[in-house]
Structure formats: structure tokens, C-alpha cells
XYZ file of C-alpha atoms in Angstrom:
692
model
C -97.385 -141.650 36.089
C -96.088 -138.222 37.858
C -92.598 -137.654 39.258
C -94.143 -136.451 42.278
C -95.676 -140.158 42.542
C -92.654 -142.145 41.730
C -90.846 -139.767 44.880
C -93.658 -141.217 46.852
C -93.390 -144.625 45.768
C -89.277 -144.246 46.845
C -90.101 -143.336 50.553
C -91.265 -147.224 51.556
C -88.405 -148.650 49.528
C -85.730 -146.479 51.459
C -87.831 -146.984 54.345
C -87.357 -150.844 53.872
C -83.912 -150.639 53.741
C -82.644 -148.485 56.922
C -85.319 -150.726 58.770
C -83.424 -152.442 62.070
C -81.023 -155.650 61.043
C -80.350 -156.419 64.894
C -82.858 -159.030 64.998
C -83.139 -162.283 63.183
C -85.384 -163.464 61.385
C -88.213 -165.852 61.727
C -90.429 -167.906 59.544
C -92.365 -171.180 59.942
C -90.911 -174.115 57.953
C -92.601 -174.508 54.288
C -91.943 -175.948 50.991
C -92.683 -174.234 48.158
C -93.846 -175.274 44.529
C -93.357 -171.821 42.805
C -90.793 -173.425 40.363
C -93.420 -176.662 39.873
C -90.938 -178.123 41.550
C -90.356 -178.915 45.675
C -87.898 -176.410 47.317
C -86.776 -175.027 50.181
C -88.345 -171.513 51.666
C -84.877 -170.021 50.343
C -85.706 -170.365 47.325
C -88.942 -168.462 46.956
C -88.479 -165.421 44.330
C -88.452 -162.461 46.043
C -91.842 -161.321 44.426
C -93.214 -164.265 45.965
C -95.609 -163.616 49.332
C -96.286 -166.816 51.819
C -99.200 -167.156 53.304
C -99.625 -169.496 56.015
C -102.300 -172.249 57.011
C -101.865 -170.575 60.443
C -102.524 -166.809 59.500
C -105.232 -168.912 57.635
C -106.895 -170.694 60.117
C -106.523 -167.463 62.746
C -108.158 -165.411 60.201
C -111.506 -166.553 60.495
C -112.130 -166.321 56.909
C -114.520 -168.449 54.919
C -113.347 -168.718 51.324
C -109.835 -168.314 49.300
C -111.189 -165.287 47.741
C -111.736 -163.573 51.307
C -107.388 -164.547 51.997
C -106.143 -163.049 49.247
C -108.014 -160.105 49.860
C -107.765 -159.581 53.499
C -104.496 -161.341 53.912
C -102.863 -161.440 50.771
C -103.466 -157.616 49.948
C -104.741 -158.070 46.406
C -107.838 -156.701 44.875
C -111.039 -159.578 44.818
C -113.721 -158.102 43.264
C -117.060 -159.670 43.922
C -117.803 -162.421 41.182
C -121.145 -161.495 38.948
C -122.165 -165.121 38.416
C -123.391 -164.728 42.153
C -120.840 -167.089 43.322
C -118.111 -166.301 46.101
C -115.222 -167.007 43.593
C -113.982 -163.555 43.532
C -112.660 -162.158 40.274
C -108.600 -161.398 40.991
C -107.005 -158.481 39.762
C -103.362 -158.357 40.112
C -101.560 -155.097 38.379
C -104.693 -153.217 37.294
C -106.941 -155.238 34.287
C -110.262 -154.212 35.158
C -112.820 -156.469 33.501
C -110.288 -158.918 32.059
C -108.421 -159.769 35.009
C -109.257 -163.091 35.782
C -108.157 -163.843 32.647
C -104.806 -162.120 32.902
C -103.491 -164.520 36.456
C -103.354 -167.893 36.711
C -104.961 -169.957 39.753
C -103.479 -172.954 40.413
C -104.091 -175.746 43.143
C -100.848 -178.106 43.623
C -99.618 -176.890 40.653
C -102.433 -177.604 38.525
C -104.093 -175.130 36.629
C -107.830 -173.960 37.651
C -108.013 -170.570 35.630
C -110.512 -171.611 32.903
C -110.346 -171.178 29.097
C -113.246 -168.767 28.914
C -114.195 -165.340 30.226
C -114.633 -166.587 34.131
C -112.623 -166.523 37.459
C -111.055 -169.291 38.327
C -113.246 -171.265 40.707
C -111.796 -172.300 44.370
C -115.018 -171.297 46.467
C -114.630 -175.425 46.345
C -111.463 -175.559 48.757
C -111.546 -176.161 52.607
C -109.618 -173.310 54.325
C -108.244 -176.472 56.622
C -106.735 -178.335 53.649
C -104.456 -175.890 52.874
C -101.015 -176.047 54.223
C -99.633 -172.681 52.290
C -100.887 -170.380 49.391
C -97.714 -168.624 47.327
C -98.834 -165.644 45.721
C -96.138 -164.440 42.625
C -96.957 -160.916 41.410
C -95.950 -159.913 37.707
C -95.889 -161.597 34.496
C -95.067 -165.354 35.204
C -95.625 -167.339 31.541
C -92.786 -169.183 31.140
C -93.608 -171.485 33.523
C -97.482 -171.252 33.266
C -97.947 -170.114 30.140
C -100.934 -168.266 28.513
C -103.099 -165.495 31.012
C -100.384 -165.091 33.759
C -99.546 -161.687 32.619
C -100.522 -160.247 35.785
C -99.285 -163.311 38.024
C -99.908 -166.611 39.805
C -101.411 -168.116 42.818
C -100.119 -171.486 43.533
C -103.142 -172.914 46.588
C -100.910 -175.750 47.729
C -102.593 -178.281 49.989
C -101.265 -180.236 53.405
C -99.215 -183.734 51.866
C -97.937 -186.117 53.529
C -99.438 -186.146 57.453
C -99.932 -188.360 59.637
C -103.675 -189.051 61.494
C -105.590 -185.305 61.762
C -109.039 -184.224 61.500
C -110.046 -180.618 61.452
C -113.627 -179.815 61.372
C -115.027 -176.012 61.609
C -118.860 -175.138 61.278
C -120.280 -171.280 61.303
C -123.106 -169.146 60.978
C -123.382 -165.517 59.514
C -125.581 -162.299 58.282
C -128.831 -162.858 56.359
C -128.229 -165.731 57.363
C -125.474 -167.608 56.654
C -124.243 -171.540 57.284
C -120.966 -172.650 56.572
C -118.909 -176.337 57.305
C -115.785 -178.221 56.602
C -114.024 -181.244 56.987
C -110.408 -182.499 56.326
C -109.579 -185.403 57.230
C -106.028 -187.021 56.727
C -104.077 -190.499 57.761
C -101.388 -192.747 57.434
C -101.936 -196.069 56.246
C -98.369 -198.070 55.706
C -96.678 -196.084 52.641
C -100.175 -193.990 51.358
C -101.375 -191.004 52.622
C -104.844 -190.891 52.402
C -106.932 -187.096 52.642
C -110.730 -186.514 52.636
C -111.742 -183.126 53.000
C -115.055 -181.399 52.186
C -116.848 -178.139 52.365
C -120.615 -176.408 52.287
C -121.707 -173.007 52.710
C -125.605 -171.946 52.508
C -126.761 -168.016 52.166
C -129.529 -165.525 51.463
C -127.351 -163.027 50.163
C -127.040 -159.703 51.003
C -129.851 -158.407 48.554
C -133.208 -159.429 47.515
C -133.141 -162.447 45.326
C -128.374 -163.027 45.958
C -129.005 -167.038 47.103
C -125.562 -168.878 47.181
C -125.886 -172.782 47.875
C -122.043 -174.252 47.585
C -120.720 -177.706 48.354
C -117.841 -179.829 47.050
C -116.141 -182.534 48.594
C -112.978 -185.084 47.613
C -110.073 -187.235 48.270
C -106.123 -187.570 47.786
C -104.082 -190.776 47.826
C -100.174 -190.480 47.518
C -98.226 -193.738 47.673
C -95.015 -193.097 48.262
C -92.828 -195.650 46.495
C -89.882 -195.025 48.393
C -88.524 -191.721 50.142
C -88.434 -189.192 47.304
C -90.687 -191.082 44.526
C -94.543 -191.176 44.697
C -97.739 -191.587 42.669
C -100.832 -190.076 43.326
C -104.995 -188.967 42.138
C -107.203 -186.718 43.706
C -110.762 -186.412 42.572
C -112.819 -183.451 43.671
C -116.630 -182.566 42.315
C -118.662 -179.569 43.124
C -122.040 -177.707 42.908
C -122.847 -174.457 42.879
C -126.309 -172.694 43.165
C -126.632 -168.703 42.348
C -129.619 -165.979 42.192
C -128.736 -162.719 40.625
C -129.867 -159.420 41.456
C -128.988 -157.427 38.564
C -127.509 -154.331 38.717
C -128.354 -151.133 40.411
C -128.738 -147.753 39.101
C -125.856 -146.179 41.155
C -127.604 -143.446 42.261
C -129.495 -146.328 44.457
C -126.550 -147.237 46.151
C -126.942 -145.193 49.139
C -130.474 -145.457 49.093
C -131.977 -149.097 48.388
C -128.432 -151.182 47.779
C -130.175 -154.682 49.066
C -133.133 -154.067 45.823
C -132.492 -156.164 42.436
C -133.073 -154.477 39.661
C -136.865 -154.675 38.903
C -139.013 -156.027 40.924
C -139.406 -160.137 40.507
C -135.839 -160.240 38.361
C -134.866 -163.858 38.180
C -131.325 -165.080 37.088
C -130.417 -168.625 38.317
C -127.090 -170.770 37.810
C -126.791 -174.188 38.588
C -122.770 -175.446 38.113
C -121.087 -178.532 38.518
C -117.897 -178.929 37.639
C -115.524 -182.978 39.005
C -111.422 -182.563 39.179
C -109.655 -185.508 38.658
C -105.461 -185.582 38.809
C -103.007 -188.156 38.388
C -99.891 -187.267 39.842
C -96.426 -188.894 39.857
C -92.300 -188.211 41.547
C -89.901 -190.071 40.156
C -85.952 -188.734 41.291
C -83.543 -190.617 38.603
C -80.787 -189.676 40.701
C -79.276 -187.512 42.939
C -79.326 -184.471 40.857
C -82.291 -185.043 37.973
C -85.845 -185.238 38.851
C -89.289 -185.897 37.495
C -92.789 -184.456 37.875
C -95.765 -185.224 35.923
C -99.208 -184.213 36.348
C -102.423 -185.665 34.051
C -105.925 -184.004 34.357
C -109.047 -183.858 33.810
C -111.727 -180.797 34.408
C -115.290 -180.869 33.520
C -117.943 -178.056 33.869
C -121.612 -178.128 33.119
C -123.441 -174.871 33.570
C -126.970 -173.769 33.269
C -128.007 -170.326 32.920
C -131.968 -169.086 32.998
C -133.190 -165.174 33.621
C -136.356 -163.813 32.802
C -136.890 -159.853 34.007
C -139.065 -157.149 33.004
C -136.730 -155.429 30.602
C -138.794 -152.043 29.392
C -138.007 -150.022 32.120
C -134.701 -150.533 31.506
C -133.597 -150.926 27.879
C -135.742 -149.025 25.338
C -135.703 -152.488 22.874
C -137.862 -154.243 25.309
C -140.383 -151.318 25.648
C -143.614 -151.241 23.049
C -144.214 -147.634 23.823
C -140.502 -146.527 22.372
C -138.888 -147.080 19.745
C -141.756 -146.093 16.712
C -144.198 -148.430 18.936
C -143.315 -151.249 17.109
C -146.107 -154.076 18.732
C -143.594 -157.194 17.990
C -141.395 -155.585 20.795
C -141.618 -157.891 24.491
C -141.153 -156.115 27.360
C -139.752 -159.417 28.882
C -135.966 -160.357 28.735
C -135.682 -163.712 29.274
C -133.047 -166.964 28.203
C -131.965 -170.197 28.911
C -128.327 -171.484 28.184
C -126.783 -174.714 28.948
C -123.011 -175.774 28.439
C -121.117 -178.914 28.885
C -117.000 -178.063 28.840
C -114.215 -180.597 29.673
C -110.461 -179.703 29.748
C -107.739 -182.055 29.834
C -104.402 -181.367 30.705
C -100.866 -183.042 30.704
C -97.340 -181.592 31.619
C -94.420 -183.597 32.312
C -91.074 -182.304 33.665
C -87.655 -182.312 34.806
C -85.683 -180.788 37.637
C -82.087 -181.224 36.568
C -79.220 -179.616 39.255
C -75.605 -178.642 38.549
C -76.013 -178.659 34.816
C -72.948 -176.821 33.861
C -72.253 -175.130 36.722
C -72.387 -175.908 39.863
C -75.658 -174.343 42.321
C -77.886 -174.485 39.472
C -81.533 -175.651 38.788
C -82.438 -176.066 35.583
C -86.781 -177.395 34.792
C -87.664 -178.233 30.829
C -91.016 -179.147 30.707
C -93.538 -179.846 28.509
C -97.633 -178.684 28.552
C -100.258 -180.049 26.447
C -103.899 -178.833 26.940
C -107.032 -179.711 25.156
C -110.999 -177.993 25.982
C -113.662 -178.765 23.711
C -117.771 -177.433 24.636
C -121.002 -177.971 23.750
C -123.902 -175.541 24.035
C -127.126 -174.328 23.238
C -129.685 -171.492 24.104
C -132.486 -169.638 23.327
C -132.887 -165.910 24.328
C -135.606 -162.944 23.993
C -134.787 -159.707 22.352
C -137.334 -156.866 22.015
C -138.626 -158.476 18.613
C -138.950 -162.232 18.981
C -136.977 -165.000 20.459
C -133.275 -166.580 18.847
C -131.215 -169.503 18.624
C -127.790 -167.650 17.789
C -124.322 -168.145 17.354
C -123.452 -164.382 18.216
C -125.180 -162.168 20.815
C -128.498 -163.915 21.754
C -126.875 -167.462 22.463
C -125.751 -170.560 20.809
C -125.995 -173.993 19.217
C -122.642 -175.751 18.286
C -119.065 -176.952 19.639
C -115.849 -175.204 20.384
C -112.427 -176.646 20.503
C -108.668 -175.125 21.753
C -106.088 -177.000 21.904
C -102.070 -175.736 22.670
C -98.757 -177.682 23.127
C -95.990 -175.927 24.268
C -92.082 -176.129 26.104
C -90.536 -173.635 28.332
C -86.857 -174.044 29.917
C -86.239 -172.089 33.416
C -82.369 -171.840 34.770
C -82.120 -170.785 38.438
C -78.337 -169.765 39.228
C -77.304 -169.066 42.746
C -73.833 -167.967 42.092
C -72.839 -167.397 45.828
C -74.610 -166.262 49.075
C -75.062 -162.873 46.900
C -75.791 -163.371 43.130
C -78.750 -165.382 41.800
C -79.384 -165.438 38.321
C -82.682 -166.563 36.748
C -83.585 -166.525 32.821
C -86.149 -168.811 31.209
C -87.861 -169.592 28.004
C -91.160 -170.532 26.418
C -93.142 -170.886 22.896
C -96.028 -172.060 22.403
C -98.839 -173.215 19.544
C -102.483 -172.945 19.740
C -105.248 -173.871 17.332
C -109.089 -173.159 18.250
C -112.114 -174.017 16.029
C -115.848 -173.100 16.602
C -118.985 -174.132 14.347
C -122.252 -172.927 15.585
C -126.039 -172.905 14.228
C -128.150 -170.798 14.610
C -132.407 -170.474 14.728
C -134.345 -167.641 14.490
C -138.106 -168.000 15.263
C -138.173 -164.387 13.949
C -140.534 -163.904 10.836
C -137.727 -161.134 9.598
C -135.022 -163.576 9.897
C -133.371 -166.639 8.488
C -131.702 -169.917 10.091
C -127.939 -169.924 9.222
C -124.587 -171.257 10.766
C -120.950 -169.789 10.709
C -117.537 -171.078 11.977
C -114.244 -169.385 12.478
C -110.736 -170.960 13.162
C -107.841 -169.951 14.386
C -104.008 -171.073 15.021
C -100.608 -169.392 15.626
C -97.518 -169.123 18.401
C -96.668 -167.069 21.138
C -93.341 -167.268 23.280
C -92.268 -165.468 26.821
C -89.027 -165.047 27.932
C -87.179 -163.534 31.334
C -84.615 -162.391 33.120
C -84.101 -161.789 36.392
C -81.092 -161.179 38.838
C -80.986 -160.692 42.680
C -78.430 -159.257 44.619
C -78.938 -160.301 48.580
C -76.198 -158.022 50.568
C -77.463 -159.716 53.392
C -79.099 -162.278 54.947
C -82.367 -159.631 55.723
C -82.243 -157.978 52.666
C -82.528 -158.399 48.665
C -82.754 -156.212 45.621
C -84.286 -158.077 42.189
C -84.426 -157.073 38.679
C -86.413 -158.265 36.549
C -87.196 -157.931 32.895
C -89.532 -160.120 31.044
C -92.464 -161.001 27.964
C -95.763 -162.496 28.722
C -98.914 -163.063 26.649
C -102.277 -163.976 27.019
C -104.096 -165.666 24.310
C -107.786 -164.670 23.093
C -110.022 -167.727 24.257
C -113.085 -168.877 22.326
C -115.765 -166.389 24.318
C -113.202 -163.777 23.074
C -113.274 -164.071 19.870
C -116.958 -164.926 19.960
C -117.447 -161.579 20.926
C -115.325 -160.164 18.744
C -116.192 -156.752 16.943
C -116.875 -158.191 13.511
C -117.043 -162.370 13.844
C -115.894 -163.728 10.467
C -113.092 -166.482 9.739
C -110.438 -163.685 9.100
C -110.993 -161.507 12.533
C -109.828 -164.008 15.066
C -108.428 -161.050 17.845
C -104.209 -161.211 17.809
C -102.481 -162.461 21.107
C -102.121 -159.962 23.707
C -98.376 -159.600 24.804
C -96.590 -157.407 27.234
C -92.828 -155.924 28.156
C -92.812 -156.183 31.613
C -90.250 -154.274 33.966
C -89.779 -154.934 37.772
C -87.269 -153.537 40.355
C -87.986 -154.303 43.954
C -86.778 -154.214 47.794
C -86.792 -156.993 50.173
C -86.267 -156.697 53.918
C -86.951 -158.939 56.661
C -85.978 -159.220 60.346
C -87.655 -160.931 63.589
C -89.940 -157.262 63.423
C -90.113 -156.147 60.476
C -90.703 -157.852 57.161
C -91.373 -155.669 53.937
C -91.847 -156.642 49.982
C -91.942 -153.072 47.973
C -92.063 -153.197 43.995
C -92.089 -150.548 41.335
C -93.374 -151.925 37.663
C -93.766 -150.660 34.108
C -95.905 -153.275 31.894
C -96.363 -152.333 28.211
C -98.548 -153.827 26.542
C -99.626 -154.321 23.122
C -103.183 -155.923 21.444
C -104.296 -155.883 25.361
C -107.583 -157.639 24.600
C -111.041 -155.901 25.712
C -114.495 -154.898 25.809
C -115.989 -151.981 24.724
C -119.756 -151.877 25.862
C -120.732 -154.239 22.764
C -117.617 -156.406 21.704
C -114.021 -157.471 22.279
C -111.350 -155.902 20.417
C -107.244 -155.225 20.771
C -106.298 -152.012 21.792
C -103.384 -151.261 19.431
C -101.631 -150.207 23.086
C -101.741 -150.049 26.646
C -99.472 -149.460 30.063
C -99.596 -149.897 33.226
C -97.469 -148.414 35.757
C -97.026 -148.900 39.458
C -96.103 -149.849 42.946
C -96.865 -151.941 45.673
C -95.672 -152.836 49.421
C -96.422 -155.326 51.731
C -95.138 -154.458 54.990
C -95.965 -155.722 58.467
C -94.074 -154.776 62.019
C -94.065 -157.100 64.806
C -94.129 -154.077 67.706
C -93.425 -157.004 70.275
C -94.891 -160.158 71.288
C -98.541 -158.430 71.866
C -98.801 -155.809 68.802
C -98.518 -156.811 65.565
C -98.888 -153.783 62.437
C -99.684 -154.339 59.074
C -100.229 -152.339 55.541
C -100.331 -153.541 51.553
C -100.414 -150.889 49.165
C -101.067 -150.783 46.001
C -100.978 -148.149 43.291
C -101.578 -148.524 40.015
C -101.919 -146.054 36.305
C -103.675 -148.124 33.659
C -104.025 -145.971 30.461
C -104.504 -146.216 27.065
C -101.416 -145.091 25.061
C -103.129 -145.277 21.216
C -105.504 -145.308 19.536
C -109.479 -143.711 20.017
C -108.757 -144.037 23.624
C -105.414 -142.677 23.698
C -104.280 -141.061 27.172
C -108.110 -142.275 28.676
C -107.674 -144.592 32.070
C -108.462 -148.272 31.784
C -111.915 -149.022 33.341
C -112.603 -150.316 36.536
C -109.050 -150.001 38.057
C -108.911 -147.521 40.564
C -105.619 -145.917 40.821
C -104.711 -146.808 44.719
C -105.563 -149.622 46.524
C -104.525 -151.505 49.836
C -105.221 -152.207 53.743
C -103.918 -151.181 57.015
C -104.371 -153.198 60.042
C -103.639 -154.362 63.369
C -103.334 -157.437 65.782
C -103.447 -157.508 69.294
C -102.586 -161.119 71.084
C -103.990 -160.721 74.473
C -103.306 -163.136 75.963
C -102.260 -166.924 75.078
C -105.891 -167.890 74.575
C -107.633 -164.433 72.931
C -106.668 -162.422 70.207
C -108.494 -159.192 68.434
C -107.751 -157.821 64.940
C -108.898 -154.141 63.482
C -108.593 -154.191 59.645
C -109.065 -151.385 57.087
C -109.313 -151.962 53.254
C -109.604 -148.955 50.994
C -109.569 -148.415 47.223
C -110.047 -145.176 45.002
C -112.895 -144.204 42.838
C -112.629 -145.708 39.428
C -113.842 -145.396 35.832
C -117.124 -147.592 34.835
C -116.479 -151.185 33.247
C -117.143 -149.788 29.075
C -116.461 -146.669 30.190
C -113.744 -146.170 27.697
C -113.901 -142.126 26.973
C -113.825 -141.584 30.853
C -116.871 -139.714 29.964
C -119.496 -140.852 33.391
C -119.860 -140.988 36.562
C -117.188 -142.890 38.226
C -117.705 -145.926 40.693
C -117.114 -143.920 44.055
C -113.944 -145.047 46.191
C -114.416 -146.675 49.473
C -113.045 -148.062 52.911
C -114.820 -150.635 54.722
C -113.444 -151.749 58.704
C -113.631 -155.538 59.703
C -112.759 -156.772 63.374
C -112.235 -160.114 64.284
C -111.806 -161.597 67.703
C -110.738 -165.545 68.472
C -110.618 -167.373 71.150
C -108.506 -170.946 71.362
C -109.111 -173.519 74.450
C -106.646 -177.069 73.575
C -108.137 -178.316 70.388
C -110.925 -175.384 70.210
C -111.046 -172.468 68.217
C -113.698 -170.131 68.141
C -113.373 -167.380 65.794
C -116.007 -164.146 65.619
C -116.137 -161.149 63.292
C -118.114 -157.771 62.129
C -117.084 -157.177 58.373
C -118.080 -153.588 57.473
C -118.641 -152.529 61.231
C -119.749 -149.115 59.628
C -121.888 -150.293 57.886
C -120.643 -148.716 54.472
C -122.778 -148.397 51.282
C -120.005 -149.580 48.575
C -119.497 -151.588 45.422
C -116.379 -152.484 44.163
C -117.899 -153.018 40.461
C -119.737 -150.595 38.311
C -120.747 -150.706 34.693
C -121.290 -148.134 32.116
C -123.908 -149.482 29.155
C -124.409 -146.565 26.691
C -127.809 -147.911 25.188
C -129.755 -147.920 28.468
C -132.251 -145.470 29.686
C -130.174 -142.631 31.158
C -131.080 -143.405 34.700
C -130.112 -146.922 34.396
C -126.610 -146.139 31.763
C -124.380 -146.426 35.129
C -124.709 -149.059 37.532
C -123.276 -151.115 40.318
C -123.350 -154.245 42.051
C -123.218 -153.128 45.818
C -121.290 -155.215 48.835
C -122.473 -156.291 51.586
C -122.971 -153.410 54.409
C -122.521 -154.965 58.258
C -122.843 -158.404 58.679
C -121.815 -160.732 61.428
C -120.481 -164.158 61.426
C -119.039 -166.344 63.924
C -117.241 -169.840 63.528
C -115.835 -172.931 65.549
C -113.181 -175.198 64.411
C -111.610 -178.250 66.372
C -108.474 -180.082 65.896
C -108.319 -184.017 66.522
């Protein structure tokens, strides 16, 4: 990053320090769980942003991904599986973004052990108490994949009788509804929740259908002790229209890739969580979570690939008559993940005003799968790139400790350590129907040990102002999907764990009218796990240097201004691609908005989201057409009357033709080498909510 950019970064930091300090701060009463225990809001880390339930309800948004993007200021891209589970990119990881952020529900991991985004679409927004966004490496507490940060979605608890229902309609057309109900019976709190979404989608053949439902029960054994259970079931049915040539982004963004393109998925999941809290004495507390997550996944596709890739065209590549113009395939998988997480919190251990957390995390993942996929010369069942039939397993166990010492009103010190062992196994059988290939089998195994550390100092010269300095080491372990697509799939060619050394300096400032969080960071990575267009691999050395700032100014009771800014310099520092930018990462992005409270019943918000251009995924040489930058504006209006609230939205008011995802494929015909997945054009929605 140039000196000029660092000078520009310093301006908001200075502004944070000199803003007015004569008005006291205001904050809704919230208890946080960032330490994996219930804490008061004043224990929140300065790099943590809280999105409250009221902010969510006033937004009129329909799912968690939209909340994180439009309120939280995060980079959230459309998911290429067709669902509304957005791919969250914290601090510039491009294609691998979803595997470098950990998403949790009440502290229980939602991020999966696969190359996929965390599934959050099943959570009704009415059920959320608040969302905690912690930027920066957090592997000490949350382990594998927390390199970019963590997001903890906290649900409403310990409520008496409350019922919230919502329903809405939108463009394409789309329909949504949700329910949240809580009730207290004696010493037991019960909640019931559900959500539904159906949409034909912006593009041809992009239907999306999501349903979820569940309940939770918490029995209070005493004022501090409790046991609980939560059960959730979900189903998603999604269609995909395929990628379009970048030249069609402005002219034909609603088209499917080729006429008759078919891609259908059906994903079913179940979540079962058992939890307990025991207060041992005034200075000691015990918590435990036992969780099981099950996912079945069907995916089938079929389209004429001859116009996209010569491998499917009998009229090219030596006019091979065995070439089939139809690309097709079916895959099925069943995965089960089990976790066990006991932990202790001890206050005043060795020194007053110190809180120490000591915990253990155990995880086991098992998957069975089979598939059949066509290519240019026949049909295969294969363990490598054409589908597979077999089983995979992964297991890890870790212990960690973290100490948080508030020395006095000015000084706070946090340090932590985690050590995690892992082992994985893959056993595959494959069958070739092609006359030119043989049946076979393959297997690989891998094991190792990784560690994470953190040290953070927080200086608070006043109630309004905080500085923090943080140094940490974080990691990501190559999952079974990563290793199965490594450059050479052999028992001795597993990918190495990705490690990072992270440095961060930040300033927080808060008054009654102004609040700001600004951070400068550097992340130096070794063995970053990525994809080069055909295989997964470890990059020798890479880095992220950036600045991020989240600001809100309350001009008066009627007008509020919001600004979220992110600058990222993501590049490779060694090896073949030394000096090149990481594909899929925009240099700057953010949002600007204004909210006007017209009167006690009416509210209007005007927000603009923007992102600069970026190299397409797989373009490691930085030699192809870039994904264009964009600016998109949304308008929302809400009206409330007693227990009713109506929220209407116009998204992408100016009908911009834009995309947040572009992919480069060298083996395709030149016209299809750089392709895009268009985002929706101008669209409308209206949502009604009633509170009983």
C-alpha cells in the first residue's frame, strides 16, 4: 500500500479523536457473548460491532446476509449455489472468503467443513436479539477458519409472552413470511420459530425456495443455572442459470448461460443443540454445548456445453465422434458434524479484575457421497474431478485459554493461546464407463497440529475514547474438499495448514451524536489455501494491508448519517504470482446512507453501496478483463401504528447492471473465458410485521 493511501487512512482516525465529547453515549442494553460467556456490553472488544434487533427490524431486510451487508458494512457476495446464504468476505480473501470467517449461532459453529458458505438463511430475523461482528483473526477462541473474523448471531432468550409475525411480497415475484413466539411456563422459557421464502429469481431459471422451522426450550434450575435444547430443520431448493459472458452484463443480464440450462439442488439440514450453564461459585462458571448438524445435498445439472467449451463439441479437437455436446451430472452427499465444547470462566484468577476462560473443542465430521458426471469422451464415476463414490472423515480436538485483565479504568490486557490437533481420511472408489479408462480407487490421509495466539492492549483515556493494539497468530486447516482437489491427489501431497500473523491498531470514539470504529491492519500469510482455476494449492506467501471504518452521526433526533469504508491491498508476495493482486478482492468498498425520522410513525432511509473493480476469480496473472466496479442505491420507507409496522423498499433504484462475482476459465472459448453472475436489477418489496 502506498504512502499516499496511508495518509488518507490517517484522516478518519484523526477525525475519530477530535469529535465532540460533550454529549454522553447511548446504547441499548445488550449482553454479549464474544468471550463464549455472557458478558456486559462494556466487555465487548473494540473491534466488535453490534447490530441490535431494532436496527434489524427497522431495516425491512429479509435475511441475515442482507443485514450483514447493508447494516454491518461487510462485503457479502451472492452465493453461487443459488441460495440466499451470502458469501461473507472479511478482509479480502476472495474465492476462499467463506472458509476464512467463522459464523456462529449462539456461539455454536454454523460454518461448515466444506467449500461452502455458512447457512444462515433459516434464521428468522424476528428471532435475533443482536449480531456481534468481530473483525480480525479470532482463532484462539474459535479455531479453524477465523482468520478474517467471526460473526455470532445471538437469538432472543428469557422472554415472557411475545409473538411476532411477518409477511411480504416482492419483485420477480417473491413471497416471504416468518414467525417467532416465546412463552414462559414456570421456570421454563419456550420459543417457536419458522421462516419461508419463495422467489422466481431475477434471472431465467433462478428459482429459490427456502423453508425452516424449529423450537428451543431453556429450563432454569436456579437464578444462574440452566439446561436447554434447540432443534431446527431446513430445506432449500435452488436453481442456477449459469455464468454469462462479461459482454452480456449490460445487454442480457437475465439470460441463462445457454438455452435450456438446468441446474437444480435440494439441500436438507437438521440442527440439534444441547446446552447447559452452571455457576460454581461467585467467581467460577461452567458452560457446555453438544451439537449435531446433518446435511443431505442433491445436485443435478444438464446443458449443451458445445458452445462454451470445445471439449463438448464434436466439431472441434480432432473431430472426435465420441464427444458428447451435453454436459450433465448428478451428485449426492450426506454429511454429519458433531461438536462438544465444555468451558470454564474464572474471575479474579491470580489478580483482581481478571477473567480467564479455559475450554476444549471437539469436532467430528463424516461424509458419504456418490456421483456420475459426463465429459467429452464418456461418463464417469470418479474420485477426482468428475464426481466420486466413497467416504470422508475429519476430526479435531483443541484446548484453549484466554485471559482478560482490566487493570483499571484506563488499561486492559488480553492474551490467549490455542493448540489444535486434526486428522482426516478419504477413501474413494471410481468406475469408468468409458472404454478408454479403467476402474480404480484412491485414498489419502492427513494429520497435524496447529496453534493460535493473541495479545491485545486497550487504552481508554476517557469514557468516549479507546485505542487498541492487537497482535495475533491464526490458522485455517485445509478441509477434505480442499485436499481432494489439490494439484496432485496423492497420499503424500496434502495441503499445508494456512497460517497468518496479524497486526492491528484501532481507535473507537463514541458520544451521544457520533460513534466511530476505525482500524488499520496488516495480515501476513504463509501457505494461503487457494484455487488456480483447476486445482487447489498453497501460495508461498501473501498479505493483506487495509483500513476499515464504521461511522454514524446523529445530526438531530430526525437525521442520522452512516458511512462504512473498507480499503484492502491483497497481494501475493512470493512465488509464481509475486506482486499480483488476489483475484476477487476489490481495493475499496463500503456504503453511505442517511436516515430521516419524518415523525413518530414514519421513517425513510437512503443507502448507497459501492465497490471498486477487481480481477476475476482464477485470474492469478492479473491479465484478463476486470470485474467492473459499481454503485447501487436502495430506498426504504417504514410506517408504524401501535403493534403494526409496514416497510417498503426499492432496491437498486437506478437499475444498475452490475455483478459482485466474475470467473475466468482459460479452457473455455474466448467469448466465455471471463464470465459473470449478474446481481438483481431494480426490484421492489413490501413487508408487514405485527407484534402480539
